[in-house]
Every structure is written in C-alpha cells, then in structure tokens.
Coordinates of C-alpha atoms in Angstrom, one line a residue:
Chain A
M1 CA 103.8 132.2 71.3
N2 CA 106.6 134.6 72.3
L3 CA 108.8 133.0 74.8
S4 CA 111.8 134.3 76.7
I5 CA 114.4 132.1 78.3
I6 CA 116.7 133.5 80.9
G7 CA 120.0 131.5 81.3
A8 CA 121.6 129.8 78.4
G9 CA 123.2 127.0 80.4
G10 CA 122.4 123.3 79.7
I11 CA 118.7 123.5 80.6
G12 CA 118.0 126.9 79.0
R13 CA 119.7 126.0 75.8
A14 CA 117.9 122.6 75.4
L15 CA 114.6 124.2 76.3
A16 CA 115.1 126.9 73.7
Q17 CA 115.9 124.3 71.1
V18 CA 112.7 122.4 71.9
A19 CA 110.6 125.5 71.9
V20 CA 111.8 126.8 68.5
L21 CA 111.2 123.4 67.0
A22 CA 107.6 123.6 68.3
G23 CA 107.2 126.9 66.4
N24 CA 107.6 129.5 69.2
A25 CA 109.6 132.7 68.8
V26 CA 112.3 132.4 71.5
L27 CA 114.3 135.3 73.0
L28 CA 117.4 133.9 74.8
Y29 CA 119.3 135.8 77.4
D30 CA 122.4 135.1 79.6
I31 CA 124.3 137.3 81.9
D32 CA 127.5 136.1 80.2
A33 CA 127.7 137.1 76.6
A34 CA 130.2 134.3 75.7
T35 CA 127.8 131.6 77.1
L36 CA 125.0 133.2 75.1
Q37 CA 127.0 133.0 71.9
T38 CA 128.1 129.4 72.6
A39 CA 124.5 128.5 73.3
Q40 CA 123.4 130.0 70.0
L41 CA 125.9 127.9 68.1
Q42 CA 125.1 124.8 70.0
I43 CA 121.4 125.2 69.2
A44 CA 122.1 125.6 65.5
R45 CA 124.3 122.5 65.7
G46 CA 121.6 120.6 67.6
L47 CA 119.0 121.5 65.0
E48 CA 121.4 120.3 62.3
Q49 CA 122.0 117.1 64.2
S50 CA 118.2 116.4 64.5
V51 CA 117.9 116.9 60.7
N52 CA 120.8 114.5 60.1
D53 CA 119.3 111.9 62.5
G54 CA 116.1 112.1 60.4
G55 CA 113.8 113.3 63.2
V56 CA 113.2 116.7 61.8
E57 CA 112.6 117.9 58.2
F58 CA 115.2 120.3 56.8
H59 CA 112.8 123.3 56.2
K60 CA 111.4 122.9 59.7
A61 CA 114.8 123.2 61.3
A62 CA 115.7 126.1 59.1
Q63 CA 112.5 127.9 60.2
A64 CA 113.2 127.0 63.8
R65 CA 116.6 128.6 63.5
L66 CA 115.1 131.9 62.4
L67 CA 112.8 131.9 65.4
L68 CA 115.7 132.1 67.8
S69 CA 117.1 135.5 68.8
T70 CA 119.1 136.8 71.7
A71 CA 118.4 139.6 74.1
P72 CA 120.9 142.3 75.1
T73 CA 119.5 142.8 78.6
L74 CA 117.3 140.9 81.1
E75 CA 114.7 143.7 80.9
A76 CA 114.3 143.2 77.1
C77 CA 113.0 139.7 77.8
A78 CA 110.0 141.0 79.7
E79 CA 108.1 141.7 76.5
A80 CA 107.2 138.1 76.0
D81 CA 104.0 136.2 76.8
L82 CA 105.9 133.8 79.0
V83 CA 109.3 134.1 80.6
I84 CA 111.0 131.0 81.8
D85 CA 113.8 131.5 84.2
C86 CA 116.5 128.8 83.8
S87 CA 119.2 130.6 85.8
P88 CA 121.5 128.6 88.1
E89 CA 119.8 126.8 90.9
K90 CA 120.7 129.3 93.7
L91 CA 118.1 131.1 95.7
D92 CA 119.8 134.5 95.5
V93 CA 120.2 134.3 91.7
K94 CA 116.6 133.2 91.2
K95 CA 115.2 135.9 93.5
G96 CA 117.3 138.5 91.7
V97 CA 116.2 137.5 88.2
L98 CA 112.6 137.1 89.2
G99 CA 112.6 140.5 91.0
R100 CA 114.0 142.3 88.0
L101 CA 111.5 140.6 85.7
D102 CA 108.6 141.4 87.9
Q103 CA 109.6 145.1 87.8
A104 CA 110.0 145.2 84.1
A105 CA 107.2 143.0 82.9
D106 CA 103.5 143.7 82.4
P107 CA 101.5 142.2 85.4
K108 CA 99.9 139.9 82.9
T109 CA 103.1 138.4 81.7
L110 CA 103.5 134.8 83.0
L111 CA 106.7 133.9 84.8
A112 CA 107.9 130.3 85.2
V113 CA 110.9 129.2 87.2
Q114 CA 112.8 126.0 86.4
V115 CA 113.7 124.5 89.7
E116 CA 115.4 121.3 90.8
T117 CA 115.0 121.5 94.6
L118 CA 114.2 125.1 95.5
S119 CA 110.6 126.0 96.4
P120 CA 109.0 128.2 93.7
S121 CA 106.5 129.5 96.3
A122 CA 109.4 130.8 98.4
I123 CA 111.0 132.5 95.4
A124 CA 107.8 134.0 94.2
A125 CA 106.8 135.3 97.6
A126 CA 110.2 136.9 98.3
A127 CA 110.9 138.4 94.9
T128 CA 107.6 139.5 93.2
R129 CA 104.7 141.7 93.8
H130 CA 102.4 139.5 91.7
P131 CA 103.1 135.9 92.9
Q132 CA 99.9 134.7 91.3
R133 CA 101.5 134.7 87.9
V134 CA 104.5 132.6 88.9
M135 CA 104.7 128.9 88.4
G136 CA 107.4 126.3 89.0
L137 CA 108.7 124.0 86.2
H138 CA 110.9 121.0 86.7
F139 CA 112.3 119.4 83.5
F140 CA 114.2 116.1 83.4
P141 CA 117.3 115.5 81.4
P142 CA 117.7 114.9 78.5
I143 CA 115.2 117.8 78.0
E144 CA 115.3 117.3 74.2
S145 CA 113.8 113.8 74.4
N146 CA 112.3 113.3 77.9
P147 CA 108.6 114.1 77.7
L148 CA 108.2 114.4 81.5
V149 CA 107.9 117.8 83.1
E150 CA 106.5 118.7 86.5
L151 CA 104.3 121.7 86.9
I152 CA 104.7 123.0 90.4
R153 CA 101.8 124.9 91.5
I154 CA 102.4 127.6 94.0
A155 CA 99.5 128.5 96.4
Q156 CA 98.5 131.7 94.7
A157 CA 98.8 130.6 91.1
T158 CA 95.8 131.3 88.8
P159 CA 94.2 128.5 86.8
T160 CA 94.6 130.5 83.5
L161 CA 98.3 130.4 84.0
L162 CA 98.3 126.7 84.4
D163 CA 96.2 126.3 81.3
H164 CA 98.5 128.4 79.3
L165 CA 101.6 126.5 80.4
V166 CA 99.9 123.2 79.7
D167 CA 99.1 124.3 76.2
L168 CA 102.7 125.4 75.6
L169 CA 104.0 122.1 77.0
D170 CA 101.6 120.0 75.0
Q171 CA 102.8 121.8 71.9
M172 CA 106.4 120.9 72.8
D173 CA 105.4 117.2 73.2
K174 CA 105.9 117.4 76.9
K175 CA 103.7 115.6 79.4
A176 CA 102.9 117.9 82.3
L177 CA 102.2 116.4 85.7
L178 CA 100.8 118.7 88.3
A179 CA 103.0 118.5 91.4
P180 CA 102.6 120.1 94.9
D181 CA 105.3 122.5 96.1
Q182 CA 106.8 120.0 98.6
P183 CA 110.3 118.7 99.2
G184 CA 111.1 116.5 96.2
F185 CA 107.9 117.7 94.5
L186 CA 106.2 114.6 93.2
V187 CA 108.6 112.7 90.9
N188 CA 111.7 112.9 93.0
R189 CA 109.8 112.0 96.1
L190 CA 108.4 108.9 94.4
T191 CA 111.4 107.7 92.5
D192 CA 113.8 108.3 95.4
A193 CA 112.6 105.0 96.8
Y194 CA 113.8 103.1 93.7
T195 CA 117.3 104.4 93.8
A196 CA 117.5 104.7 97.6
E197 CA 116.7 101.0 98.2
A198 CA 119.2 100.0 95.5
L199 CA 121.9 102.2 97.2
R200 CA 121.1 100.7 100.6
M201 CA 121.8 97.3 99.1
L202 CA 125.0 98.5 97.7
D203 CA 125.9 100.0 101.1
E204 CA 125.2 96.5 102.6
G205 CA 127.8 95.2 100.2
K206 CA 125.7 92.2 99.1
L207 CA 125.5 92.9 95.5
E208 CA 127.3 94.8 92.7
A209 CA 125.7 97.7 90.9
A210 CA 125.6 95.9 87.5
A211 CA 124.0 92.8 89.0
L212 CA 121.3 94.8 90.6
D213 CA 120.6 96.8 87.5
R214 CA 120.4 93.6 85.5
L215 CA 117.8 92.2 88.0
M216 CA 115.7 95.3 87.8
N217 CA 115.9 95.0 84.0
T218 CA 114.4 91.5 84.2
L219 CA 111.5 92.9 86.1
G220 CA 110.7 95.3 83.3
F221 CA 112.5 98.4 84.3
P222 CA 114.6 99.2 81.2
I223 CA 116.9 101.5 83.2
G224 CA 118.4 100.1 86.4
P225 CA 118.7 102.3 89.5
F226 CA 122.5 102.8 89.1
Q227 CA 122.3 103.5 85.4
L228 CA 119.6 106.1 86.2
L229 CA 121.8 107.8 88.8
D230 CA 124.7 107.8 86.3
D231 CA 122.5 109.3 83.6
L232 CA 121.0 112.0 85.8
G233 CA 124.4 112.8 87.5
L234 CA 125.4 111.6 90.9
D235 CA 125.9 115.2 92.2
T236 CA 122.5 116.3 91.1
T237 CA 120.8 113.3 92.5
L238 CA 122.7 113.6 95.8
Q239 CA 121.6 117.2 96.0
A240 CA 118.0 116.2 95.4
K241 CA 118.2 113.5 98.0
L242 CA 119.8 115.8 100.6
A243 CA 117.0 118.4 99.9
L244 CA 114.4 115.7 100.4
Y245 CA 116.1 114.5 103.6
Q246 CA 116.3 118.0 105.1
G247 CA 112.9 119.1 103.8
T248 CA 111.2 116.1 105.6
D249 CA 112.9 116.8 108.9
H250 CA 115.4 113.9 108.5
E251 CA 112.9 111.2 107.7
P252 CA 115.1 108.0 107.9
R253 CA 113.9 106.5 104.6
Y254 CA 115.3 109.6 102.7
R255 CA 118.8 109.4 104.3
P256 CA 121.4 109.7 101.5
S257 CA 123.5 106.7 101.1
R258 CA 127.2 106.5 102.2
T259 CA 128.3 105.0 98.8
H260 CA 126.6 107.8 96.9
R261 CA 128.3 110.5 99.0
Q262 CA 131.7 108.8 98.6
R263 CA 131.4 108.6 94.9
V264 CA 130.5 112.3 94.6
Q265 CA 133.4 113.2 96.9
A266 CA 135.7 111.2 94.6
G267 CA 134.5 113.1 91.6
A268 CA 132.6 110.2 90.0
L269 CA 129.6 112.1 88.9
G270 CA 128.2 109.7 86.4
R271 CA 128.1 109.7 82.6
K272 CA 129.0 113.4 82.4
S273 CA 132.4 112.8 84.2
G274 CA 133.1 109.5 82.5
Q275 CA 132.9 107.6 85.8
G276 CA 130.0 106.9 88.1
F277 CA 128.8 103.4 89.0
Y278 CA 130.0 102.5 85.6
T279 CA 132.9 103.6 83.5
Y280 CA 132.3 105.4 80.2
D281 CA 134.9 105.6 77.5
D282 CA 133.5 108.3 75.2
Chain B
M1 CA 113.6 63.6 87.6
I2 CA 110.6 65.7 88.7
R3 CA 107.3 64.4 87.5
R4 CA 104.8 65.5 90.0
V5 CA 104.8 68.9 91.7
L6 CA 102.7 70.1 94.5
I7 CA 102.0 73.9 94.3
A8 CA 100.3 75.7 97.2
G9 CA 99.9 79.4 97.9
E10 CA 97.9 82.3 96.7
A11 CA 96.7 83.7 93.4
P12 CA 98.1 85.1 91.1
F13 CA 101.5 83.6 92.0
V14 CA 100.4 79.9 92.0
D15 CA 98.3 80.2 88.9
A16 CA 101.3 81.2 86.9
L17 CA 103.6 78.7 88.5
A18 CA 101.1 75.9 87.8
A19 CA 100.7 76.8 84.2
L20 CA 104.4 76.9 83.7
A21 CA 105.0 73.6 85.4
E22 CA 102.2 72.0 83.5
R23 CA 103.7 73.2 80.2
S24 CA 107.1 71.8 81.2
G25 CA 105.5 68.4 81.4
C26 CA 105.0 68.0 85.1
R27 CA 101.9 66.7 86.7
V28 CA 100.6 69.6 88.9
D29 CA 98.6 69.4 92.1
L30 CA 97.5 72.9 92.8
Y31 CA 96.1 74.3 96.0
S32 CA 95.1 77.9 96.5
I33 CA 95.0 79.2 100.1
D34 CA 91.4 80.2 99.7
D35 CA 90.5 76.5 99.3
L36 CA 92.5 75.4 102.3
E37 CA 90.0 76.8 104.7
A38 CA 88.1 73.5 104.1
A39 CA 89.5 70.6 106.1
E40 CA 88.9 68.0 103.4
T41 CA 91.0 70.1 100.9
V42 CA 93.8 70.2 103.5
T43 CA 93.6 66.4 103.8
Q44 CA 93.7 66.1 100.0
M45 CA 96.8 68.3 99.9
V46 CA 98.5 66.3 102.6
Q47 CA 97.9 63.1 100.6
D48 CA 99.4 64.8 97.5
A49 CA 102.4 65.9 99.5
T50 CA 103.3 62.3 100.2
R51 CA 103.4 61.6 96.5
C52 CA 105.1 64.7 95.0
D53 CA 108.7 65.0 93.7
L54 CA 108.8 68.8 94.5
F55 CA 106.9 71.2 96.7
V56 CA 106.5 74.8 95.6
E57 CA 105.1 77.2 98.0
S58 CA 104.1 80.8 97.5
L59 CA 102.2 82.2 100.4
N60 CA 103.2 85.6 101.5
E61 CA 100.3 87.4 103.2
S62 CA 102.1 86.9 106.6
A63 CA 105.0 84.9 108.0
T64 CA 102.5 83.1 110.3
T65 CA 100.4 81.6 107.5
K66 CA 103.6 80.7 105.6
H67 CA 104.9 78.9 108.6
W68 CA 101.6 77.0 109.0
L69 CA 101.6 75.9 105.4
V70 CA 105.3 75.0 105.1
E71 CA 105.5 73.2 108.5
G72 CA 102.4 71.1 107.7
V73 CA 103.3 70.1 104.2
E74 CA 107.0 69.6 104.8
A75 CA 106.3 67.0 107.5
N76 CA 104.5 64.9 104.9
L77 CA 107.1 65.1 102.1
R78 CA 109.3 62.2 101.2
E79 CA 112.8 62.7 102.5
R80 CA 114.6 63.9 99.4
V81 CA 111.9 66.1 98.0
P82 CA 113.1 69.7 97.7
V83 CA 110.9 72.6 99.0
L84 CA 110.9 75.7 96.8
S85 CA 109.7 78.7 98.7
N86 CA 108.9 82.1 97.2
C87 CA 110.9 84.2 99.7
L88 CA 108.9 87.4 99.9
V89 CA 107.8 87.6 103.5
A90 CA 110.5 85.4 105.0
S91 CA 114.0 84.4 103.9
A92 CA 114.7 80.8 102.7
T93 CA 116.8 80.3 105.8
E94 CA 114.0 81.3 108.1
V95 CA 111.6 78.9 106.2
A96 CA 114.1 76.1 106.5
S97 CA 114.3 76.7 110.2
W98 CA 110.6 75.6 110.4
C99 CA 111.3 72.3 108.7
N100 CA 112.2 68.8 109.8
H101 CA 114.7 68.6 107.0
P102 CA 116.0 72.1 106.6
Q103 CA 118.6 71.0 104.0
R104 CA 116.0 70.8 101.3
V105 CA 114.7 74.3 101.4
I106 CA 115.5 76.6 98.4
G107 CA 114.3 80.1 98.0
F108 CA 113.2 81.7 94.8
G109 CA 111.7 85.0 93.8
L110 CA 109.0 85.5 91.2
L111 CA 106.7 88.4 91.0
P112 CA 103.4 88.7 89.0
P113 CA 102.5 89.4 86.3
V114 CA 104.4 86.5 84.8
D115 CA 104.4 86.2 81.0
L116 CA 103.7 82.6 80.4
E117 CA 105.4 82.7 77.0
L118 CA 108.5 84.4 78.2
P119 CA 108.7 83.9 82.0
G120 CA 112.0 85.8 82.2
A121 CA 114.2 85.7 85.2
V122 CA 113.7 84.1 88.6
E123 CA 115.8 84.8 91.6
F124 CA 117.4 81.8 93.3
A125 CA 118.6 81.7 96.9
P126 CA 119.3 78.4 98.7
A127 CA 118.8 78.6 102.4
L128 CA 122.0 78.6 104.5
Q129 CA 121.1 75.0 105.6
A130 CA 120.5 73.8 102.0
N131 CA 122.5 70.9 100.4
F132 CA 123.8 70.8 96.9
Q133 CA 121.5 68.0 95.8
S134 CA 118.3 70.0 96.6
A135 CA 119.7 73.1 95.0
A136 CA 120.5 71.3 91.8
L137 CA 117.1 69.7 91.6
A138 CA 115.4 73.1 92.3
R139 CA 117.5 74.9 89.7
E140 CA 116.8 72.2 87.1
F141 CA 113.0 72.5 87.8
L142 CA 113.1 76.4 87.4
E143 CA 115.2 76.1 84.2
N144 CA 112.7 73.6 82.8
L145 CA 110.0 76.2 83.4
G146 CA 111.8 78.4 80.9
C147 CA 113.1 80.8 83.5
E148 CA 116.6 82.3 83.6
V149 CA 117.9 81.5 87.1
I150 CA 119.9 84.2 88.8
R151 CA 121.6 83.5 92.1
V152 CA 121.1 86.2 94.8
P153 CA 121.8 86.5 98.5
D154 CA 119.1 85.0 100.7
A155 CA 116.9 87.7 102.5
P156 CA 113.2 88.5 102.7
G157 CA 112.1 89.8 99.4
L158 CA 115.4 88.9 97.9
V159 CA 116.4 91.7 95.6
R160 CA 113.8 92.7 93.1
A161 CA 110.8 92.5 95.4
R162 CA 112.7 94.5 98.0
V163 CA 113.2 97.4 95.5
L164 CA 109.7 97.1 94.0
F165 CA 107.8 96.9 97.3
T166 CA 109.8 99.9 98.7
L167 CA 108.7 101.8 95.7
I168 CA 105.1 100.7 96.1
N169 CA 105.2 101.7 99.8
Q170 CA 106.5 105.1 98.9
A171 CA 103.8 105.6 96.4
I172 CA 101.2 104.7 99.1
Y173 CA 102.8 107.2 101.5
V174 CA 102.5 109.9 98.8
L175 CA 98.9 108.9 98.1
D176 CA 98.1 108.9 101.8
S177 CA 99.5 112.4 102.2
Q178 CA 97.2 113.5 99.4
L179 CA 100.0 115.0 97.4
A180 CA 98.5 113.5 94.2
S181 CA 95.9 111.1 93.0
A182 CA 96.6 107.4 92.2
E183 CA 96.5 108.0 88.5
I184 CA 99.0 110.8 88.7
I185 CA 101.4 108.9 90.9
D186 CA 101.3 105.9 88.6
Q187 CA 101.9 108.1 85.6
A188 CA 104.8 110.0 87.3
V189 CA 106.6 106.7 88.0
E190 CA 105.9 105.2 84.6
L191 CA 107.3 108.3 82.8
S192 CA 110.3 109.0 85.0
L193 CA 111.5 105.4 85.6
H194 CA 110.0 103.9 82.4
A195 CA 108.4 101.4 84.7
P196 CA 106.3 98.7 83.0
R197 CA 103.3 99.7 85.2
G198 CA 102.6 102.2 87.9
P199 CA 103.4 101.1 91.5
L200 CA 99.8 101.3 92.7
R201 CA 98.4 99.3 89.8
W202 CA 101.2 96.8 90.4
A203 CA 100.2 96.6 94.1
D204 CA 96.7 95.8 93.0
E205 CA 97.9 93.1 90.7
I206 CA 100.0 91.5 93.4
G207 CA 97.4 91.8 96.1
L208 CA 97.6 94.3 98.9
D209 CA 97.7 91.6 101.6
V210 CA 100.9 90.3 100.0
V211 CA 102.3 93.8 99.7
L212 CA 101.6 94.4 103.4
G213 CA 103.1 90.9 104.3
V214 CA 106.3 91.6 102.4
L215 CA 106.8 95.1 103.8
T216 CA 106.2 93.7 107.3
G217 CA 108.8 91.0 106.6
L218 CA 111.3 93.6 105.4
A219 CA 110.6 95.8 108.4
D220 CA 111.2 92.8 110.7
Y221 CA 114.4 91.9 109.0
Y222 CA 116.0 95.3 108.2
G223 CA 114.4 97.4 111.0
P224 CA 111.2 99.5 110.9
Q225 CA 112.7 102.9 110.0
V226 CA 112.8 102.5 106.3
H227 CA 110.3 99.7 105.4
H228 CA 107.6 100.5 107.8
P229 CA 104.3 99.8 105.8
A230 CA 102.3 102.9 105.0
P231 CA 99.3 103.3 107.4
L232 CA 96.9 103.5 104.4
L233 CA 98.1 100.1 103.2
K234 CA 97.2 98.6 106.6
Q235 CA 93.8 100.3 106.5
K236 CA 93.1 99.0 103.0
V237 CA 94.0 95.4 104.0
R238 CA 91.9 95.7 107.2
A239 CA 89.0 96.9 105.0
G240 CA 89.4 93.9 102.8
H241 CA 90.3 96.0 99.7
L242 CA 93.0 93.6 98.5
G243 CA 93.2 94.5 94.8
K244 CA 94.2 91.4 92.9
K245 CA 92.0 92.3 90.0
P246 CA 93.6 95.5 88.6
G247 CA 91.6 98.5 89.7
A248 CA 89.9 97.1 92.7
A249 CA 91.8 98.6 95.6
F250 CA 93.6 101.8 94.7
L251 CA 92.8 103.0 91.3
L252 CA 89.0 102.7 91.3
T253 CA 88.0 102.4 94.9
P254 CA 85.5 105.2 95.3
C255 CA 86.9 106.9 98.4
W256 CA 89.8 108.4 96.5
N257 CA 87.9 110.0 93.8
L258 CA 84.9 111.1 95.7
E259 CA 86.2 112.3 99.0
T260 CA 89.2 114.3 97.9
P261 CA 87.9 117.6 96.6
K262 CA 91.4 118.9 96.8
H263 CA 92.5 116.8 93.8
A264 CA 89.3 117.2 91.9
Q265 CA 89.7 121.0 92.2
A266 CA 93.3 121.0 91.3
L267 CA 92.7 118.8 88.3
S268 CA 89.4 120.1 87.0
W269 CA 91.1 122.2 84.4
R270 CA 93.3 119.4 83.2
R271 CA 92.5 117.7 80.0
G272 CA 93.5 114.6 78.0
P273 CA 94.6 111.4 79.6
F274 CA 95.2 112.9 83.0
D275 CA 91.6 114.0 83.5
L276 CA 90.3 112.7 86.8
A277 CA 87.0 114.4 86.4
T278 CA 85.9 111.9 83.8
A279 CA 87.2 108.9 85.7
A280 CA 85.4 109.8 88.9
P281 CA 81.7 109.1 88.0
Q282 CA 82.4 105.6 86.7
S283 CA 83.9 104.5 89.9
Q284 CA 80.8 105.3 91.8
H285 CA 78.9 102.5 90.1
L286 CA 81.7 99.9 90.4
P287 CA 80.8 96.7 92.1
A288 CA 82.4 96.4 95.5
P289 CA 85.7 94.6 95.4
A290 CA 85.6 91.0 96.5
L291 CA 86.1 91.1 100.3
R292 CA 88.5 88.8 102.1
G293 CA 89.9 89.9 105.4
P294 CA 93.5 89.1 106.3
A295 CA 93.7 85.4 107.0
A296 CA 93.7 84.7 110.7
A297 CA 96.8 83.1 112.1
R298 CA 96.3 79.4 111.8
P299 CA 97.6 77.4 114.8
S300 CA 100.0 74.7 113.9
A301 CA 98.0 72.4 116.2
H302 CA 95.4 72.3 113.5
W303 CA 97.6 70.0 111.6
G304 CA 97.5 67.2 114.2
A305 CA 94.7 65.2 112.6
H306 CA 96.0 65.6 109.1
L307 CA 99.5 64.5 109.9
S308 CA 98.2 61.2 111.2
M309 CA 95.9 61.0 108.2
A310 CA 98.8 61.3 105.9
N311 CA 100.6 58.5 107.6
L312 CA 97.6 56.4 107.1
C313 CA 97.5 57.2 103.4
S314 CA 101.1 56.4 102.8
D315 CA 100.7 53.0 104.6
R316 CA 97.9 52.2 102.2
G317 CA 99.8 53.2 99.2
P318 CA 99.0 56.2 97.0
A319 CA 95.4 57.1 96.9
P320 CA 94.1 58.7 93.6
G321 CA 94.7 62.4 94.1
R322 CA 92.4 65.0 92.8
R323 CA 94.0 66.9 90.0
L324 CA 93.2 70.6 89.7
D325 CA 93.3 72.2 86.3
A326 CA 95.5 75.3 86.4
R327 CA 93.1 77.0 84.0
L328 CA 90.2 76.4 86.4
C329 CA 92.1 77.7 89.3
R330 CA 89.9 80.7 89.8
G331 CA 86.5 79.8 91.3
R332 CA 87.6 76.2 91.9
R333 CA 86.0 76.2 95.3
A334 CA 82.8 74.8 93.8
D335 CA 84.7 71.9 92.1
L336 CA 85.8 70.6 95.4

C-alpha cells in the first residue's frame, strides 16, 4: 500500500518506521526540512538497531529502507492510498493540514488523523468536504512495540474505510480497537481510573509512589500506575486527564490530581525528562 | 501456635484461604455464607469458634452482613484468639469497633483469583485498637500460608482493592453508557495496562455483590463523588446476576449481546478475535446464571440463641466439630 505520513515528529517518524518494515511504500513529509532530514536519519538508524537487536533480518531492513522517501510539498502526499496526519496536536494545525489534503487529494483517498485528545469528527467536519473518508487514529507510545491502537470512528465514516485501515494495521502487527469519538475515547477513559485512584492516594499522603507500584505489581499489573505515568509522560497524561475532565463537564472522578499538576509545573515530565515520580539516570 | 483455624465468608475468597491454611498444616473449619442460612450450621460454627486458635473472616457483600458475622463469632472466641478480617467493605478499625475485644482485630487484603502454588502478596493492616501480640500472631499465620506480607494503612479496600475496584467501576460506567461492548472494554484494559485480566471478567470472578459492597464501602469512607457505584452494577446485583463463575454476569449475559444493535452494527465488519457477531449466538443458549439475591440484613438479635448455645458447649467441653473439606466447599450444602 502507498502511504503518506504528514509530520515527521516522534509519532510520524515511529509510524513510518513500522509501516516500511511491514512492506508499505511510505512518503514522509514535514513542514520543516531539517526535521524531515533528521527523521530520515533516525529511521535508518532505527532499522539498523532492530537488525542489531535480532528482531529483523538484514535484507528486510535494507528493503524497508528503500521503501521510504520524502515529499517536497504537502500536496505531493495526496497521491497515496492513505494519508495519515501526524502533525502537532493543535486544532488549527490539524484543520489546516486536513483542509489542504482534502483539496489536493482524490475524493477516494482515505485520510486518517492521529489524535491524542482532539475530536476527529470536529476536525473532519470543519476542514473537509468529504468527511466520510476521515478516521481518527490514536497510537500509544512506544509506537514501535506497542500493539494497541484506537480507531476512532467519526459519525460519517464509511465501513470500507474502516476495513481498509484494519487491514493496514493488522499488517503492521497492531491490534485495532474501535472507539467512539468521546472525551478520552475508550482507552484513556478506562485507564484513567487506574492512574487517577493511585494519584488520589498519593495526594492523601498515605503511601509512596514506589510502594503503591509494588503493590499493584503483586496483583498482576506488570506496570504500576506511577511507572505508567512516567513512561507516557506526565505532561501528556495531564493533558489527557484535563481534556477528559473538561469534556465530561467536570465529572468529579476525572478531576486531575494536585500532585500530578505540581510535578508537571516543576518540569518533572517522566522518563523523557529524567525525573518524574522516579529518577532516571540515563 | 495456630493449629485450628475457623474460616467464614464467601466463595471464592474462603475456598482459597482454606486450601492455603490446610496446606500449611492447620486444621480448618470452613463455613461459607450460603450455608449459614441454616440455623444448625450457625450453631456448628459457634461451637467451632470456641475451639479455634484464629478466626479468619472474608465477607464483603455489605457492611451489615460483615457486622453480623464478626459480632456473632467474636463473642464466642477465646480471649487471645486473633481475628483476621479481609478489609474490603470496612476498615479493620471499623470491624474492631464491633468487637468485645477490639485489640485482637487485624485487617488483611487478598483478592481472587489466588494462585495456590504461589499466593503472592497479602496486604496487612492492624486496626488502630490492635495490640502487638495479635498482630504478630496474624502475621505469622499469613507468612505460613506462603504469602508475602506487606504493611499498608488501614482503610476500606486497603490499597490494591481500592485501585482495582475503581477501575472495575469505571469499566461498568463505560459499558453502561454503551460506548463499547464488554469484550472490547476488557481487551482495551488488558492491552493498555497489561492487566492480567479484563476488569469485567475480574468482577465476574470476584462476584458482583462483593464489587458493589466494596464500592459502597469506599463511597461511605471517601465520599460518594468518586466511588459511587455504577447504576448498572446495582441493577445487576438486584437481578441476581452475581458472576462468580467467569462469564455469568457481564460477558455472556444475553442482554448485552442481543439488545445492543448499536454494537452489533458497529462491529459486524470486524474480524478475528474481536468479532462479537460469532460470540452473540452462543450466549442465547447459555443456562441462566445461578440466582442469589443480595443477602438481607441479618439482625444481630438472631444471635441470641446461639450465644447461649455456645456457652453451653464450652461448659461441656469441646464437642466433636464437623470438619469441612476445602475441596468439597462448593455444593457442600447437601453434606450438612
């Protein structure tokens, strides 16, 4: 399948790597030429790394590398069978990208938007003339190895589009879950309870984060709530919790935790910043 | 030295505890709440209470029934016998407040399914009133079961159950709002949290009456805003769909697969393991789940006759108690 990916940031880059490894021709585009170049190098390095780790055979990685190319303009990406928009999570940016793609692409071309908290229905309705070909996707980090992906169905989407996307995701070893276009979609709405309750206990000051994680490990959860927050990033998760809280008209059980907010304000963003609920040396 | 243990409460908690205690070399007198509806069984239990070295209680369908059981049995225990209470619906401190000798109440936290080979960790929370001696005895007993004992602050649900039941409650809210089917919800949680099993299946295994009891306990203790039990959970318990056997209450109860064309429609084109369309027809022919309504509040006055009965027994010296085999715990009603 011919695939275009808009936005060569963390998500777009990782997705491109997974897609080429699954044998799809990928056209990568970013508004910033330097980012695009870095992404290309990082993908090549990522593929090399996966060969060194023994997960991928050498000739497969070499083939995959040939499948990746970059596009000079956004419009050049419209030629593909499926375009996935991985631009930054801002409503104006997403609307702009989708609007331009909608103008340039054939009405049969499928458009998917990677979203964290924004509503794909709202983006599609505002930016495109053919919202029935638009679909929301929500990937979970690390995209290279996490099989979970939410397929967010917008009201007008056609079943063929869904089938097509499910095929593609199957091929990339992803497990697609159909989620409604609601605040928190499905996964964030469900898993919020796990981390929110743990954070409430931390707010109460009865237990330390490590002790609570350890207790949840003994119950069979390999990743404790605070380890999970550190892995996903405290800023991202706080954003998701705020969106859920606001989207549900301030339902008390979604109220973000005080400790969580304080950590983000203090710049402790989790594993990526070296400091979250735990400290990371590397 | 603990040689003889009285265990009372509900399946599947007591079954696991009894099997573990028996393996550690204790003599176990096991009473399931279902059997305690018969007066002669209660009498039997009271007799056993006068002879045991430790009383373990795990009854969490409501604080009222827990109160009934603990108050009645505790009054008949010898003075230094510790009481181990599975603190899901009420804190150990609250349980102790119901007792004549509050200093002997120790809370613990154990959730099914328990792996008998490797029982893992157990939460340990002495009541505020507890003394050192009881705590030490209780800890020794739990360690002998093969459990790792972790000290936690005393509160309803302690730590693990509080997180787990909040997650289960949220899953039921999502199911109730028809955002996704039970299978999809379980899969979403298994994949995103790497949970050992989906929250709805877990709820079925624990028993929905216990889930409701614990959430009510949490709501009483922490306030109703966050832990308010999902309306659907209450309806399920009222309907007598209590789970226990995996699949009875949420996953395979016909109403969810038959009466929600919204899901069927949305998922009709899905294939592979997520396909609901193939799961739906089976469930139509499932036998109805075993019905058992929420146990009615049992008045404490009910104990009057038994309390005097126990005194009688202890005067006469130990009567030969009927020993229940842990392996025969299910369906033991006929044996009695």
